[in-house]
Coordinates of C-alpha atoms in Angstrom, one line a residue:
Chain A
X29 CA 44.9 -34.1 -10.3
X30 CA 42.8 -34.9 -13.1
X31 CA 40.3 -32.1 -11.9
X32 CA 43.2 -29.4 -12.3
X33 CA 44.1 -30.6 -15.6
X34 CA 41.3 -30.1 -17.4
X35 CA 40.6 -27.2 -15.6
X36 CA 43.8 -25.7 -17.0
X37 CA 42.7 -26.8 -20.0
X38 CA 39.3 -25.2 -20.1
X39 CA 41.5 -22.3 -19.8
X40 CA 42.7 -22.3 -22.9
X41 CA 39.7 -23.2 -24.5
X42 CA 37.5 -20.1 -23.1
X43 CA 38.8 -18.2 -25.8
X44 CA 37.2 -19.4 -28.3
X45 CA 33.9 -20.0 -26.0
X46 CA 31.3 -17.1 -26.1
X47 CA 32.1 -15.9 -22.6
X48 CA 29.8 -14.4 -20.1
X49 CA 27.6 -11.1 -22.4
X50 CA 25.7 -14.1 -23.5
X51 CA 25.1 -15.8 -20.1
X52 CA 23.9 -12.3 -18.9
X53 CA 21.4 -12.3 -21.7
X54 CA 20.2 -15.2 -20.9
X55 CA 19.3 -15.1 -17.5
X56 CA 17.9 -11.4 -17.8
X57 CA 14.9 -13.4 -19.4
X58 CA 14.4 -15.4 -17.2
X59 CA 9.8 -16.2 -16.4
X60 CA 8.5 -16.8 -13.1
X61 CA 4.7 -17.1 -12.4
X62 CA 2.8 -19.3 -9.7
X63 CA -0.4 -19.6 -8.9
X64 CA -1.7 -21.6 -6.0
X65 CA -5.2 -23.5 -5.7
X66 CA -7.3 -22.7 -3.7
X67 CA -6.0 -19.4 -2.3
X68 CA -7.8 -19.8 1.4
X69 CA -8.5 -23.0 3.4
X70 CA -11.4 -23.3 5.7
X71 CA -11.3 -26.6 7.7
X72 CA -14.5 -28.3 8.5
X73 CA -15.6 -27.6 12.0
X74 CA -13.4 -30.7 14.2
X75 CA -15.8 -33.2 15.8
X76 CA -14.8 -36.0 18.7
X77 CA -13.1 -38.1 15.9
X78 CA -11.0 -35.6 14.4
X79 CA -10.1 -34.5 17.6
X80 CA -9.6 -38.3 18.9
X81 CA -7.0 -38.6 15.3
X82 CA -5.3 -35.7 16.7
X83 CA -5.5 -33.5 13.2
X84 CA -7.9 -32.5 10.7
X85 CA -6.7 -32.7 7.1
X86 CA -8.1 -30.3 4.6
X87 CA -10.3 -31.9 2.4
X88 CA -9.1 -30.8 -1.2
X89 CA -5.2 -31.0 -2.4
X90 CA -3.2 -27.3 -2.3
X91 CA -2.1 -27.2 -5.9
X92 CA 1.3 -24.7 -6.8
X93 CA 1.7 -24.2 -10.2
X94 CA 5.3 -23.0 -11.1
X95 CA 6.3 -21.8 -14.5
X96 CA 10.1 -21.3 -14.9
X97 CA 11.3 -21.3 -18.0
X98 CA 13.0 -19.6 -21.2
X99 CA 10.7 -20.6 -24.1
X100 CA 11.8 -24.0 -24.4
X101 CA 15.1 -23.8 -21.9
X102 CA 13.6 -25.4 -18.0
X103 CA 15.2 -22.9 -15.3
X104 CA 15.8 -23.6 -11.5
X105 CA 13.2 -22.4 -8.8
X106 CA 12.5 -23.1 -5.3
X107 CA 9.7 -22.9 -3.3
X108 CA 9.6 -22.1 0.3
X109 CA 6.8 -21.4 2.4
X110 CA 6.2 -19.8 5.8
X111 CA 3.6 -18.1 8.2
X112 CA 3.2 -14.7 8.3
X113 CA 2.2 -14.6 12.4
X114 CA 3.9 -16.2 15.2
X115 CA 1.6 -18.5 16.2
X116 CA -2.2 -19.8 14.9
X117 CA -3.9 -16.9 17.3
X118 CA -5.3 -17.1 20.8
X119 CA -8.3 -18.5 22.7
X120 CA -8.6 -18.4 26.3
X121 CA -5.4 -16.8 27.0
X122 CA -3.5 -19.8 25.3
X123 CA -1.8 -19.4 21.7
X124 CA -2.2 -22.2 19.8
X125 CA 1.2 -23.1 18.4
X126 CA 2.4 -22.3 14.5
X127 CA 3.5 -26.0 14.2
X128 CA 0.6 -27.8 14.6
X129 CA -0.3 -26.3 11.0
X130 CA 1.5 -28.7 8.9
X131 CA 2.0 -29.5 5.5
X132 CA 2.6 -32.8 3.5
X133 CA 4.3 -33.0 -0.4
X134 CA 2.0 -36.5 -1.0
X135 CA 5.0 -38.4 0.5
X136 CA 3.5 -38.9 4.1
X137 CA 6.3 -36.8 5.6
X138 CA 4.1 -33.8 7.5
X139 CA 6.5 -31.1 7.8
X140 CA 5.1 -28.3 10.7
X141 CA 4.9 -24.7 9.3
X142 CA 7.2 -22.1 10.7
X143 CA 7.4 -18.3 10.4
X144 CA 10.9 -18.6 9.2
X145 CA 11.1 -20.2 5.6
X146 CA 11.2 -23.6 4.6
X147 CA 11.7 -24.9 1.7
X148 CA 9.4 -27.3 0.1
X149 CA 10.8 -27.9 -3.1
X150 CA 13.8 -27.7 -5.6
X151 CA 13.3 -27.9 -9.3
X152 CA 13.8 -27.4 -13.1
X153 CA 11.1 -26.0 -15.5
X154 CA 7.6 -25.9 -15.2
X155 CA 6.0 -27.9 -12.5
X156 CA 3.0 -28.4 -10.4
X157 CA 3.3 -29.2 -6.7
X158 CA 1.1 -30.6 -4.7
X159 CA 0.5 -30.7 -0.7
X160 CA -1.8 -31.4 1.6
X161 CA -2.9 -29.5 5.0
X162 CA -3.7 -30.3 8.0
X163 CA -4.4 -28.7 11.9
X164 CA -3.1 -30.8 14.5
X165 CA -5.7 -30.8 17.7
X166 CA -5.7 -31.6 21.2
X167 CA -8.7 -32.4 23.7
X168 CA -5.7 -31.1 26.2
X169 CA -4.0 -28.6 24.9
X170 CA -6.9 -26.7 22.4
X171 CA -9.1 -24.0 23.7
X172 CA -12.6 -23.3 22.0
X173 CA -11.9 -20.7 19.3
X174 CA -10.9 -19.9 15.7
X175 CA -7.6 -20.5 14.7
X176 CA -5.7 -19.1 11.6
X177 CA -2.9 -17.6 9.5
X178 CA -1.9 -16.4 6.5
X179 CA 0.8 -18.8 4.3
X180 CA 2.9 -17.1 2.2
X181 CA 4.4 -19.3 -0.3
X182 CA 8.1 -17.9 -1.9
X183 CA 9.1 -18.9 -5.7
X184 CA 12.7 -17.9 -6.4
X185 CA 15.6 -18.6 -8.3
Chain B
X22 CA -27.9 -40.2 -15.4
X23 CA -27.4 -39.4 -12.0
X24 CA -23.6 -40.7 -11.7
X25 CA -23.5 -38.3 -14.7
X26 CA -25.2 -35.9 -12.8
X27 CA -22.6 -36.2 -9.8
X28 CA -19.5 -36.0 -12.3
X29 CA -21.1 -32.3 -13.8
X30 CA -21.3 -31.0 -10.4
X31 CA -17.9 -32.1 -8.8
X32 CA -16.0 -30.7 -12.4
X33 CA -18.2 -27.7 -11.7
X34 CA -16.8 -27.6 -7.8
X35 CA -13.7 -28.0 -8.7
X36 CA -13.5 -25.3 -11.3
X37 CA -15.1 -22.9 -9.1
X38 CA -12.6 -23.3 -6.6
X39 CA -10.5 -20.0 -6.7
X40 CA -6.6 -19.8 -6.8
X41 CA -4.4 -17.5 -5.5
X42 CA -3.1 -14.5 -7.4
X43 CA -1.5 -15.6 -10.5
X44 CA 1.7 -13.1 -11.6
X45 CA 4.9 -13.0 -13.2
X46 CA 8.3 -11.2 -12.9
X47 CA 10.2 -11.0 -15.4
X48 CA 13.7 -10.8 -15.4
X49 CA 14.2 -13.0 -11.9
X50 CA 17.6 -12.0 -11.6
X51 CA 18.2 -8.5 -12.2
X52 CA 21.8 -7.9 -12.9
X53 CA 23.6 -3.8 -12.5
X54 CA 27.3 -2.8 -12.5
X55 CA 26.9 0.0 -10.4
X56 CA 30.1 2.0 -9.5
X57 CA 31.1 5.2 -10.9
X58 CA 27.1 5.9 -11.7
X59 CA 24.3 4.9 -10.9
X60 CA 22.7 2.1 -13.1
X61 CA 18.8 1.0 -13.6
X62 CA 16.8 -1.6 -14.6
X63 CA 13.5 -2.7 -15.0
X64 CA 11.5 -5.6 -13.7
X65 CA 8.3 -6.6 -15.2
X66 CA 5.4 -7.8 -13.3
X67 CA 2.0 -9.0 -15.0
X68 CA -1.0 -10.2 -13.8
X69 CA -1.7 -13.9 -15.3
X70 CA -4.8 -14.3 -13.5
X71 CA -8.2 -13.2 -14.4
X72 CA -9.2 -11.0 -11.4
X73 CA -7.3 -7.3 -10.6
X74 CA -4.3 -8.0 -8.1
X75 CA -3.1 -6.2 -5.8
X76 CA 0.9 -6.3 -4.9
X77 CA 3.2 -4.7 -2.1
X78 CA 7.2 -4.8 -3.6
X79 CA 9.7 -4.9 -0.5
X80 CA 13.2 -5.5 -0.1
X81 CA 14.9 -8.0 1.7
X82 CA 18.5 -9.3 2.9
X83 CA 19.5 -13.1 1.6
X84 CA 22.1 -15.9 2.2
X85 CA 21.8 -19.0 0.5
X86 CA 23.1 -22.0 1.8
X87 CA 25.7 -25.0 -0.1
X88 CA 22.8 -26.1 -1.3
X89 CA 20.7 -23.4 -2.2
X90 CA 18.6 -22.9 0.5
X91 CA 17.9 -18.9 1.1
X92 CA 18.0 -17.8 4.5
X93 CA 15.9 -14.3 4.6
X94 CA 17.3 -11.5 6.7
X95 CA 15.9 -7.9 7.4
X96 CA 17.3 -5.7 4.7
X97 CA 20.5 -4.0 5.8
X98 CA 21.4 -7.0 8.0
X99 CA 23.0 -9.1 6.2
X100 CA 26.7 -9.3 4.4
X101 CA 26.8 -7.8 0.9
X102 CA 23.4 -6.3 1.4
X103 CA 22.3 -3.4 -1.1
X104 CA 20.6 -1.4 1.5
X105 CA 21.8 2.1 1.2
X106 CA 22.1 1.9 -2.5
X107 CA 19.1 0.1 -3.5
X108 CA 15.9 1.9 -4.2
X109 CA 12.7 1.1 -6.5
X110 CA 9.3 2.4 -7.6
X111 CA 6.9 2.3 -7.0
X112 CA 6.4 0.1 -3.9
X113 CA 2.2 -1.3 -4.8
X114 CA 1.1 -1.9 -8.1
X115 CA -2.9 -2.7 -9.0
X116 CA -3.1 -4.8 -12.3
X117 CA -6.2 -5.6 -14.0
X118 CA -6.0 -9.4 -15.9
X119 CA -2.9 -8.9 -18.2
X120 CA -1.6 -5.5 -17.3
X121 CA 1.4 -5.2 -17.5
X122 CA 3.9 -2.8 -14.9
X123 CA 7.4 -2.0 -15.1
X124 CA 9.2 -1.4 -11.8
X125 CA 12.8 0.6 -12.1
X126 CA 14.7 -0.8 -9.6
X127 CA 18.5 1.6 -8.9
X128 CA 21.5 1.1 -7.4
X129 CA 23.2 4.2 -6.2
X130 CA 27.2 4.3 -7.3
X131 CA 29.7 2.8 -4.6
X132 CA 32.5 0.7 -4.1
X133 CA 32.0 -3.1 -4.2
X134 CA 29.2 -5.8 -5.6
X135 CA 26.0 -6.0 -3.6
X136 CA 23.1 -8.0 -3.4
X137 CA 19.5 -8.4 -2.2
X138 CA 15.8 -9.8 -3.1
X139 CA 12.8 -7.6 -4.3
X140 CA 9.8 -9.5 -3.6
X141 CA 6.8 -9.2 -5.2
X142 CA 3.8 -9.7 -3.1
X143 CA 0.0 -10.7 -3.4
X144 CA -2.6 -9.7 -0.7
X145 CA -3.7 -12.5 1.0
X146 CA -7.2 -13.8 -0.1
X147 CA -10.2 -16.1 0.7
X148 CA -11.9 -15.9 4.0
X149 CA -10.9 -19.5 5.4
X150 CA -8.6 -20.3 8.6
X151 CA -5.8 -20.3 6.0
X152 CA -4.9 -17.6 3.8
X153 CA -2.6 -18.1 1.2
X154 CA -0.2 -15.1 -0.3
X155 CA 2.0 -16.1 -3.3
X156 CA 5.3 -13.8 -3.7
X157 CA 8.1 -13.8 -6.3
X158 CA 11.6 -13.5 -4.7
X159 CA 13.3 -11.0 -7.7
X160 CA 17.9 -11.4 -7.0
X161 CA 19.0 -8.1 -7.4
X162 CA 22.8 -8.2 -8.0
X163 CA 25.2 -5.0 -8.6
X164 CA 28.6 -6.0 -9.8
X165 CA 30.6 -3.3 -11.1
X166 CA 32.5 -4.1 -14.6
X167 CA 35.7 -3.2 -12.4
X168 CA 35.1 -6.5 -10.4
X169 CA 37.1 -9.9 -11.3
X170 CA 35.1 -12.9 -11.4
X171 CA 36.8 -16.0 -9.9
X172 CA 36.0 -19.2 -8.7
X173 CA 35.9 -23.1 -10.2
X174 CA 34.7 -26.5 -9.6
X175 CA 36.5 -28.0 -6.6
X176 CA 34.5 -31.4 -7.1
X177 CA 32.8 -33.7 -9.7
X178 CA 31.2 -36.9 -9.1
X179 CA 29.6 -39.1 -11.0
X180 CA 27.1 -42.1 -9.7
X181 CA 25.0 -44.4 -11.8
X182 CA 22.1 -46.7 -10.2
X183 CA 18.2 -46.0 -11.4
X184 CA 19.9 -42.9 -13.3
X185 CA 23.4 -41.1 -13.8
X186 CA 23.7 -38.5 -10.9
X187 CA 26.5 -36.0 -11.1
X188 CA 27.5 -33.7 -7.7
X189 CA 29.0 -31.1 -8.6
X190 CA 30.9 -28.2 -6.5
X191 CA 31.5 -24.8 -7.2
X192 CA 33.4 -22.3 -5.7
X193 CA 32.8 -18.6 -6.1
X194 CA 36.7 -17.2 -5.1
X195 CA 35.7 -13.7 -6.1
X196 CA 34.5 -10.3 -4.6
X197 CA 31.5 -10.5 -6.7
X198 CA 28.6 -12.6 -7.0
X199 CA 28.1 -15.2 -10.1
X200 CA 25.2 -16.9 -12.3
X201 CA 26.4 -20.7 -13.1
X202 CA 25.2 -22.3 -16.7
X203 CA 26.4 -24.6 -18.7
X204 CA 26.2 -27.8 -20.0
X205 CA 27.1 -31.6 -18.4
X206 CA 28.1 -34.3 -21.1
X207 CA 28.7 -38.1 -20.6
X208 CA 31.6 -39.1 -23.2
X209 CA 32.6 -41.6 -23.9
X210 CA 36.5 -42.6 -23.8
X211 CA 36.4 -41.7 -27.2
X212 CA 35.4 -38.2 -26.2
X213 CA 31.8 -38.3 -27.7
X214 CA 29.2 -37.0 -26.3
X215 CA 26.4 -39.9 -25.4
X216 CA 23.9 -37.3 -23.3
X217 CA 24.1 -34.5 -22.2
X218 CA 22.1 -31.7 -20.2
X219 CA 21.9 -28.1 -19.3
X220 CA 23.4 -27.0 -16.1
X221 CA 21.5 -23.9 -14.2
X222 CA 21.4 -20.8 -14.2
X223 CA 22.3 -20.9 -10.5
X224 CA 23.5 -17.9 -8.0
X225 CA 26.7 -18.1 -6.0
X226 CA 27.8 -15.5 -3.9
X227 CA 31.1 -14.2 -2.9
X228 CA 32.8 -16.4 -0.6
X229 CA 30.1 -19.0 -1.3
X230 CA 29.9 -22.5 -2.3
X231 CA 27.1 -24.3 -4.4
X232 CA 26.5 -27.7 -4.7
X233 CA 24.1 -29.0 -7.4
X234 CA 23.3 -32.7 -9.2
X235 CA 22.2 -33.1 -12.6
X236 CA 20.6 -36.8 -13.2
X237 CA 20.3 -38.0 -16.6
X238 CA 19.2 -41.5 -18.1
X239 CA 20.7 -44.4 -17.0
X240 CA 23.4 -45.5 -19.5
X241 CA 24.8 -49.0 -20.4
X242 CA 27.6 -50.4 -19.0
X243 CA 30.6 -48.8 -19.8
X244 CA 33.5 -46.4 -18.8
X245 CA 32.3 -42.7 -19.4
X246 CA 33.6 -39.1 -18.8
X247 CA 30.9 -36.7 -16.6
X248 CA 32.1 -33.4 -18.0
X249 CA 30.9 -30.4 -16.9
X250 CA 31.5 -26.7 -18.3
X251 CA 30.3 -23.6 -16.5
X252 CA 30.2 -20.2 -17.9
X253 CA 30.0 -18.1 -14.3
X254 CA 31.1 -14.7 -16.0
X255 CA 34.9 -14.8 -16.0
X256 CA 37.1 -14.7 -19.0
X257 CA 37.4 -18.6 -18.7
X258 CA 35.1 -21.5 -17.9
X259 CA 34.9 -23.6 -15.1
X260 CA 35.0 -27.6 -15.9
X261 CA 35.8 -30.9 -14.1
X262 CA 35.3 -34.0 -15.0
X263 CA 34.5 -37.6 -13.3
X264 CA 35.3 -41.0 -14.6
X265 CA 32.1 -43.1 -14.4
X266 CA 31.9 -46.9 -14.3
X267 CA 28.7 -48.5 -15.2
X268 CA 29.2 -51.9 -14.5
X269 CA 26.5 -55.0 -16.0
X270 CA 24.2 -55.6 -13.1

């Protein structure tokens, strides 16, 4: 009730409101730039113990920096990431899967990478993210070979 | 010396390290009332980095979710899409560090508002397992002048416990898609303004909802007003409000 009252009276007010020219303006100039550090990952070669800890973490942190802003004005952006094959390649005859290529935002949640986007992150402004990266293996499941793919990470509005 | 020695080399390793392709678009949201005629704009993309870039441009198809979340489809597979009408060039641009180039993006005249994504691509680089490729999603929205815009805030709620949050709900009612901003302002029951904060710009499409919280400082106990006020491109604004109790903890 007291939602639709003061929308009424919002109403009246618009007039006197710049309306939406302005707004159009505004979001015409909107900045987006990111940059991500470093641009390829090479994992060490995986020895017993990595193999034994079932994963391999890359050894530096994946750094996105995301601008987003209107001179002093902080603008929404998202960031989404996904793979650009179906899985991490083949060996022997056997794929290894997309998911055990997994991400973590520094919270301890490992979140598996899929070809279909994900999104990371939400925010206002500048920012810088940060992740880590790591290749699940398996003395069962993992053939000898070289595994890989490209991640595309997505800024948007 | 040889701690000092270790420091120079790690800062040296660590500056060496090289980072993806670094570019910008500029507007992100691209806005065109084609109907009658066909209308233009420009998008302009530099490179920020310090090595030439390459970059593919390519269309897509987009939903975005209550919250946000953009679900990609294959362009011309989705509602509301611009395929048909939407064409750009060119398609690959190579920049040297600060070029500068404009890309005319068109939208053919038809009936109705459209809507779709021109990404902005980096080749992949590096030679590791992982390659990394950075792209700029670009929202390319046609709403002819013709076109009412419609819609409100069907909920406000207000929360206080490390900070204030305020939910908010909007509602986009009308054929055409919208661009949310505003402001949010705590009163108090006096009707001043205590804090307040920007709201957006966010997207909404036609027959979409968005949801969105703000969070601003905590405040002291108290009664307050959360009141928000959208522009979203129709001849009025769209505002709620919340009553917010802070009680002494």
């Amino acid at each position: 009730m007291l939602l639709r009252r003061w929308a009424v009276a919002a109403l009246v007010a618009a007039t006197a409101l710049p309306a939406h020219a302005s707004a159009q303006q505004c979001s015409a100039a909107v900045l987006r730039d990111a940059s991500i550090s470093p641009a390829s990952i090479a994992f060490s070669t995986p020895t017993v113990v990595d193999f034994d800890n079932q994963g391999i973490v890359y050894g530096s942190v994946v750094t996105v920096n995301i601008t987003s802003s209107l001179w002093i004005l902080p603008l929404s952006w998202s960031l989404c990431v996904n793979a650009d094959t179906p899985n991490l390649g083949s060996s022997q005859g056997v794929s290894k899967p997309l998911t055990d290529l997994q991400v973590e935002l520094m919270d301890g949640n490992w979140r598996p990478i899929t070809s279909t986007q994900q999104r990371l992150r939400t925010g206002n402004g500048n920012a810088t993210v940060q992740l880590r990266v790591r290749m699940r293996l398996s003395w069962d499941a993992d053939p000898p070979g070289t595994f890989g793919t490209v991640l595309r990470f997505t800024v948007g509005s | 010396m040889t701690r000092h020695l270790i420091r120079v080399t790690l800062l040296l390793a660590l500056g060496a390290m090289p980072a993806s392709a670094q570019f910008s678009a500029l507007p992100g949201v691209v806005h065109l009332r084609a109907e009658d005629a066909a209308d233009i704009a420009v998008v302009q993309v530099r490179n920020e980095g310090a090595r030439p870039l390459q970059l593919r441009l390519y269309l897509s198809d987009y939903d975005q979710a209550e919250d946000g979340a953009y679900l990609f489809h294959e362009p011309g597979t989705a509602r509301g899409t611009c395929q048909g009408r939407i064409s750009f060039f060119p398609d690959n641009a190579l920049l040297e560090p600060g070029q500068r180039q404009e890309i005319q993006v068109r939208i053919e005249p038809g009936a109705g508002a459209c809507w779709s994504l021109l990404f902005i691509e980096s080749a992949p680089e590096g030679t590791g397992q992982v390659r990394v490729a950075n792209r700029i999603g670009v929202r390319v929205l046609n709403a002819p002048a013709s076109l009412p815009s419609d819609g409100g805030l069907a909920e406000v709620r207000a929360s206080q416990s490390d900070s204030v949050r305020v939910e908010m709900l909007f509602r986009n009612t009308g054929p055409a898609p919208v661009e949310l901003h505003g402001t949010l302002e705590i009163r108090d029951l006096a009707g001043t303004a205590v804090v307040s904060a920007q709201v957006g710009p966010l997207g909404v499409l036609p027959a979409h909802s968005r949801r969105f919280t703000t969070t601003l400082p905590a405040l002291p106990p108290g009664d307050y007003l959360a009141v928000p006020v959208l522009d979203f491109g129709a001849e009025w604004l769209a505002a709620g409000q919340a009553l917010l109790t802070v009680r002494r903890r």
